Amino acid sequence: MNAGRRRFVKLLGIGAATIGASLAGVSQLLRHLPLVKGDSDGSAENAPRKWGMIIDLKKCDGCRACTEACKIAHHIPFNQEWIKIYEVEDNPLTPPYHLPRPCMHCEEPPCRNVCPTGATYRRKDGVVLINHDRCIGCRYCMTACPYSARYFNWGDPPHTQEELAHEYSPEEPWPHIRGVVEKCDFCVTHGEKGILPPCVTGCPSGAIYYGDLAEDAVSNGQELLKVSEVVRVRQAFRYKEELGTGPRVYYLPRG
Amino acid sequence: MERAHESIISPAARLVILLVEEQLTDEEMERIIFKPIIKTGAGFYAVVAVLGGLVALGAYAYYVQLSEGLIVTGMTDIVIWGVYITNFVFFIGISHAGTLISAILRLTKAEWRRPITRMAEAITVFALLVGASMILIDLGRPDRMMNVPLYGRIGSAILWDFTSILAYLAGSMLYLYLPLIPDLARAKELKGIPRWKQKIYSFLSFKWKGTKEQKMRLERGISVMAIIIVPIAVSVHTVVSWIFSMTPRAGWHSTIFGPYFVVGAIFSGIASIIIAMAIFRKVFGFEKFLKPRHFKYLGLMLLTLNIAYIYFTLSEYLTAGYWGQESEGQLLAAIFGGEYATYFWIFVIFGLLVPAFILAIPQTRTIKGIVFASILVNIGMWIKRFIITVPSLALPQIGSEWGVYSPTWVEWSITIGAVAGFMLMFLIFSKFFPLISIWEIKEDPTTKKHVVDGPEPTSSKSAEGTVQIRSHSDSSAD
Ligand code: SF4
Ligand code: SF4
């Protein structure tokens, strides 16, 4: 082995060691840095709430009243349906049924994990929000969300006086602006004030229940359900929970 | 010792060198290679005008997009990425042409690389610039681009991309620049170079005099860069693929994507070098340097990568299709026999199989054949990137409604502008810098004078016969 080659091998060794060490370092960082999670110290720090939702598929008839109520309350641009009604089919033997899909406010949200800027973040109370002042509009989060819960403002959203007068915050994200991603905000400001979201109150059949899972109680405005019990008795499921997203929305099957 | 030395270069090969390589004196070589820098014909301006027009068209389309928003594209809330991301992957792929290949050939001491490394390295820099700008063009808020370095989350594959592409750009610029230094020092002394150009050259070549010490340091620097650039280049296309495979989507979430993309990148990269070589060979009369054997060697490399890509493609689709989740099945049905089948089979037949046959059969492995295959490969690989990007997005995640995507004139204009911009940068480069590394050819140990002047081979007759055949087949390949 001549000197040159020996040096080359040595260089390669050093290179490999450096790469190895930095990989190990990065994986350590990945575990510890708050950057990775992008979680904010949201206002709900002192109150460890766990906002969640239960949707009774037996009651939903696909009338889209929730969608419309949400649209009005959030001044949503026309292309978006923060809670959208899909027609789905479990298997060829059962009839198709309606599945209202809000943002699931995943406990391990892929949308937040891929966001390059931390514009998408998860509050301590589990609500996943988007900071429109930071979003660069790369739409990577939209490719990652398994529920198609996210929408993009492709052009200038139409405005109203009332909408423009409002002060923007990620919790109440309007006035809407062009070039950023939007989605259901779980009406966290309503929840904090003890008010039910418009989709819940707007549903004529009371199919949507909303509440604090930490308190084990959700309500549709007419009745109060004990979450742990109804989930067990009605054999609730979470949509695509096998993906490991940990959705905060439980569905009660038509049964 | 002497015998061992002789056996490395066979008598026949030595004569080949004698006849084919040594026809050029240093002066002639410089005359040919520096000619595009000194003399500029009307044809050049015509081509620049056309390309400039196309770039302007792209710029206008981007202006429209900036003022109206991405709504002027065909993208929707379901198919949220389209032609721009396809272009991004395509150009980043091409960028692997250069630096990676030139670095590998340098490190393995493949002496035939010498006339092609400069072009390869230049391709890398320009393709990277165009590719990276595609991401910017795709952003909803390009004004906030700085949020990525400012607030970057290391958990996001886009940040990995940002980092490795910047590193690759910096590295490949340096790697293009270092071997340019001796040539620029020479260019400065040429007759017929305007003063302002001389100033640029003397600024860029520092105080290069070509002393032993300087040469040693330069060679050292180039070797170090060649070693550094290989892992960076591999990382770049790996993390590009990870953008896709880190998402829970059918067709994207695949463990094979890293190597699959890297192989695809080198595949389309080699094809791009071949096309560039063929063009400059004709336009600037580089036939004396870019010989049939260069096309053949690159053609064989292309064939190797072609087969590797067929293998990866088979392996990817077969495992997903044989047993896959329902969504994978739906996706493959759409790709093989549905909405996207036309694109897919064009890619398979004209982008993979036809080139493989052209390159594998000696009768078609001529310069024309190799260049034709390279063009097919590049078109095919663009389509392949489209098929990676769009169908997985169009696939319904809930319900059964597929997304639709048809690119608008804005997207096509920007795409055409990008391709034209890539060519334009190359063309302008050719007017400032020699496209072939002159000093490296002069240093080529296989053509060094002492080899040629060595003792005559004993059986010169049979050797001559070999030469006849060799040079005959070389010229017939054209
Ligand atoms: S449903 Fe989609 S948008 Fe909502 S938290 Fe989960 S991944 Fe994010
Ligand atoms: S579009 Fe905005 S929120 Fe989504 S990943 Fe990009 S920066 Fe984050």
PDB file of N, CA and C and ligand atoms in Angstrom, chain A residues 111 114-120 130-131 134-142 150 152 179-181, chain B residues 158, ligand 2:
ATOM      1  N   CYS A 111     -48.538  16.263   9.665  1.00  0.00           N
ATOM      2  CA  CYS A 111     -48.464  17.587   9.061  1.00  0.00           C
ATOM      3  C   CYS A 111     -47.461  18.455   9.799  1.00  0.00           C
ATOM      4  N   VAL A 114     -43.641  17.288   9.259  1.00  0.00           N
ATOM      5  CA  VAL A 114     -42.930  17.595   8.015  1.00  0.00           C
ATOM      6  C   VAL A 114     -42.764  19.095   7.779  1.00  0.00           C
ATOM      7  N   CYS A 115     -43.482  19.916   8.530  1.00  0.00           N
ATOM      8  CA  CYS A 115     -43.440  21.358   8.252  1.00  0.00           C
ATOM      9  C   CYS A 115     -42.034  21.909   8.461  1.00  0.00           C
ATOM     10  N   PRO A 116     -41.469  22.573   7.438  1.00  0.00           N
ATOM     11  CA  PRO A 116     -40.083  23.024   7.546  1.00  0.00           C
ATOM     12  C   PRO A 116     -39.899  24.239   8.435  1.00  0.00           C
ATOM     13  N   THR A 117     -40.945  24.978   8.713  1.00  0.00           N
ATOM     14  CA  THR A 117     -40.758  26.247   9.413  1.00  0.00           C
ATOM     15  C   THR A 117     -41.365  26.267  10.810  1.00  0.00           C
ATOM     16  N   GLY A 118     -42.049  25.214  11.172  1.00  0.00           N
ATOM     17  CA  GLY A 118     -42.740  25.254  12.455  1.00  0.00           C
ATOM     18  C   GLY A 118     -44.010  26.087  12.392  1.00  0.00           C
ATOM     19  N   ALA A 119     -44.459  26.436  11.185  1.00  0.00           N
ATOM     20  CA  ALA A 119     -45.713  27.183  11.062  1.00  0.00           C
ATOM     21  C   ALA A 119     -46.863  26.332  11.583  1.00  0.00           C
ATOM     22  N   THR A 120     -46.806  25.034  11.305  1.00  0.00           N
ATOM     23  CA  THR A 120     -47.787  24.127  11.881  1.00  0.00           C
ATOM     24  C   THR A 120     -47.241  23.650  13.218  1.00  0.00           C
ATOM     25  N   ILE A 130     -52.009  26.488  12.631  1.00  0.00           N
ATOM     26  CA  ILE A 130     -51.067  26.986  11.632  1.00  0.00           C
ATOM     27  C   ILE A 130     -50.852  28.471  11.861  1.00  0.00           C
ATOM     28  N   ASN A 131     -49.607  28.861  11.942  1.00  0.00           N
ATOM     29  CA  ASN A 131     -49.285  30.280  12.053  1.00  0.00           C
ATOM     30  C   ASN A 131     -49.137  30.860  10.645  1.00  0.00           C
ATOM     31  N   ARG A 134     -46.064  32.700   9.436  1.00  0.00           N
ATOM     32  CA  ARG A 134     -44.807  32.004   9.238  1.00  0.00           C
ATOM     33  C   ARG A 134     -44.841  31.045   8.045  1.00  0.00           C
ATOM     34  N   CYS A 135     -46.032  30.560   7.696  1.00  0.00           N
ATOM     35  CA  CYS A 135     -46.170  29.560   6.639  1.00  0.00           C
ATOM     36  C   CYS A 135     -45.589  30.083   5.325  1.00  0.00           C
ATOM     37  N   ILE A 136     -44.788  29.250   4.658  1.00  0.00           N
ATOM     38  CA  ILE A 136     -44.203  29.663   3.378  1.00  0.00           C
ATOM     39  C   ILE A 136     -44.992  29.114   2.190  1.00  0.00           C
ATOM     40  N   GLY A 137     -46.042  28.353   2.479  1.00  0.00           N
ATOM     41  CA  GLY A 137     -46.878  27.851   1.386  1.00  0.00           C
ATOM     42  C   GLY A 137     -46.247  26.746   0.571  1.00  0.00           C
ATOM     43  N   CYS A 138     -45.403  25.930   1.214  1.00  0.00           N
ATOM     44  CA  CYS A 138     -44.772  24.832   0.473  1.00  0.00           C
ATOM     45  C   CYS A 138     -45.752  23.674   0.274  1.00  0.00           C
ATOM     46  N   ARG A 139     -46.785  23.603   1.106  1.00  0.00           N
ATOM     47  CA  ARG A 139     -47.836  22.595   1.005  1.00  0.00           C
ATOM     48  C   ARG A 139     -47.361  21.185   1.318  1.00  0.00           C
ATOM     49  N   TYR A 140     -46.197  21.102   1.931  1.00  0.00           N
ATOM     50  CA  TYR A 140     -45.688  19.784   2.296  1.00  0.00           C
ATOM     51  C   TYR A 140     -46.628  19.119   3.303  1.00  0.00           C
ATOM     52  N   CYS A 141     -47.174  19.944   4.233  1.00  0.00           N
ATOM     53  CA  CYS A 141     -48.091  19.413   5.231  1.00  0.00           C
ATOM     54  C   CYS A 141     -49.309  18.769   4.577  1.00  0.00           C
ATOM     55  N   MET A 142     -49.722  19.330   3.432  1.00  0.00           N
ATOM     56  CA  MET A 142     -50.915  18.795   2.770  1.00  0.00           C
ATOM     57  C   MET A 142     -50.639  17.404   2.211  1.00  0.00           C
ATOM     58  N   ARG A 150     -56.447  19.590   4.947  1.00  0.00           N
ATOM     59  CA  ARG A 150     -55.835  20.906   4.771  1.00  0.00           C
ATOM     60  C   ARG A 150     -56.172  21.515   3.411  1.00  0.00           C
ATOM     61  N   PHE A 152     -55.490  25.089   0.732  1.00  0.00           N
ATOM     62  CA  PHE A 152     -54.513  26.122   0.404  1.00  0.00           C
ATOM     63  C   PHE A 152     -55.228  27.304  -0.224  1.00  0.00           C
ATOM     64  N   GLY A 179     -51.773  32.251  -0.326  1.00  0.00           N
ATOM     65  CA  GLY A 179     -50.494  31.556  -0.302  1.00  0.00           C
ATOM     66  C   GLY A 179     -50.165  30.804   0.976  1.00  0.00           C
ATOM     67  N   VAL A 180     -51.153  30.589   1.833  1.00  0.00           N
ATOM     68  CA  VAL A 180     -50.873  29.812   3.044  1.00  0.00           C
ATOM     69  C   VAL A 180     -51.897  28.684   3.180  1.00  0.00           C
ATOM     70  N   VAL A 181     -51.594  27.761   4.090  1.00  0.00           N
ATOM     71  CA  VAL A 181     -52.437  26.586   4.281  1.00  0.00           C
ATOM     72  C   VAL A 181     -53.391  26.831   5.446  1.00  0.00           C
TER      73      VAL A 181
ATOM     74  N   ILE B 158     -37.745  18.935   4.215  1.00  0.00           N
ATOM     75  CA  ILE B 158     -37.458  20.106   3.381  1.00  0.00           C
ATOM     76  C   ILE B 158     -36.220  20.824   3.907  1.00  0.00           C
TER      77      ILE B 158
HETATM   78  S1  SF4 C   2     -47.392  24.971   3.825  1.00  0.00           S
HETATM   79 FE1  SF4 C   2     -46.985  26.177   5.652  1.00  0.00          FE
HETATM   80  S2  SF4 C   2     -47.812  24.959   7.344  1.00  0.00           S
HETATM   81 FE2  SF4 C   2     -47.635  23.608   5.569  1.00  0.00          FE
HETATM   82  S3  SF4 C   2     -45.649  22.633   5.746  1.00  0.00           S
HETATM   83 FE3  SF4 C   2     -45.323  24.441   4.461  1.00  0.00          FE
HETATM   84  S4  SF4 C   2     -44.766  26.065   5.899  1.00  0.00           S
HETATM   85 FE4  SF4 C   2     -45.646  24.400   7.129  1.00  0.00          FE
END
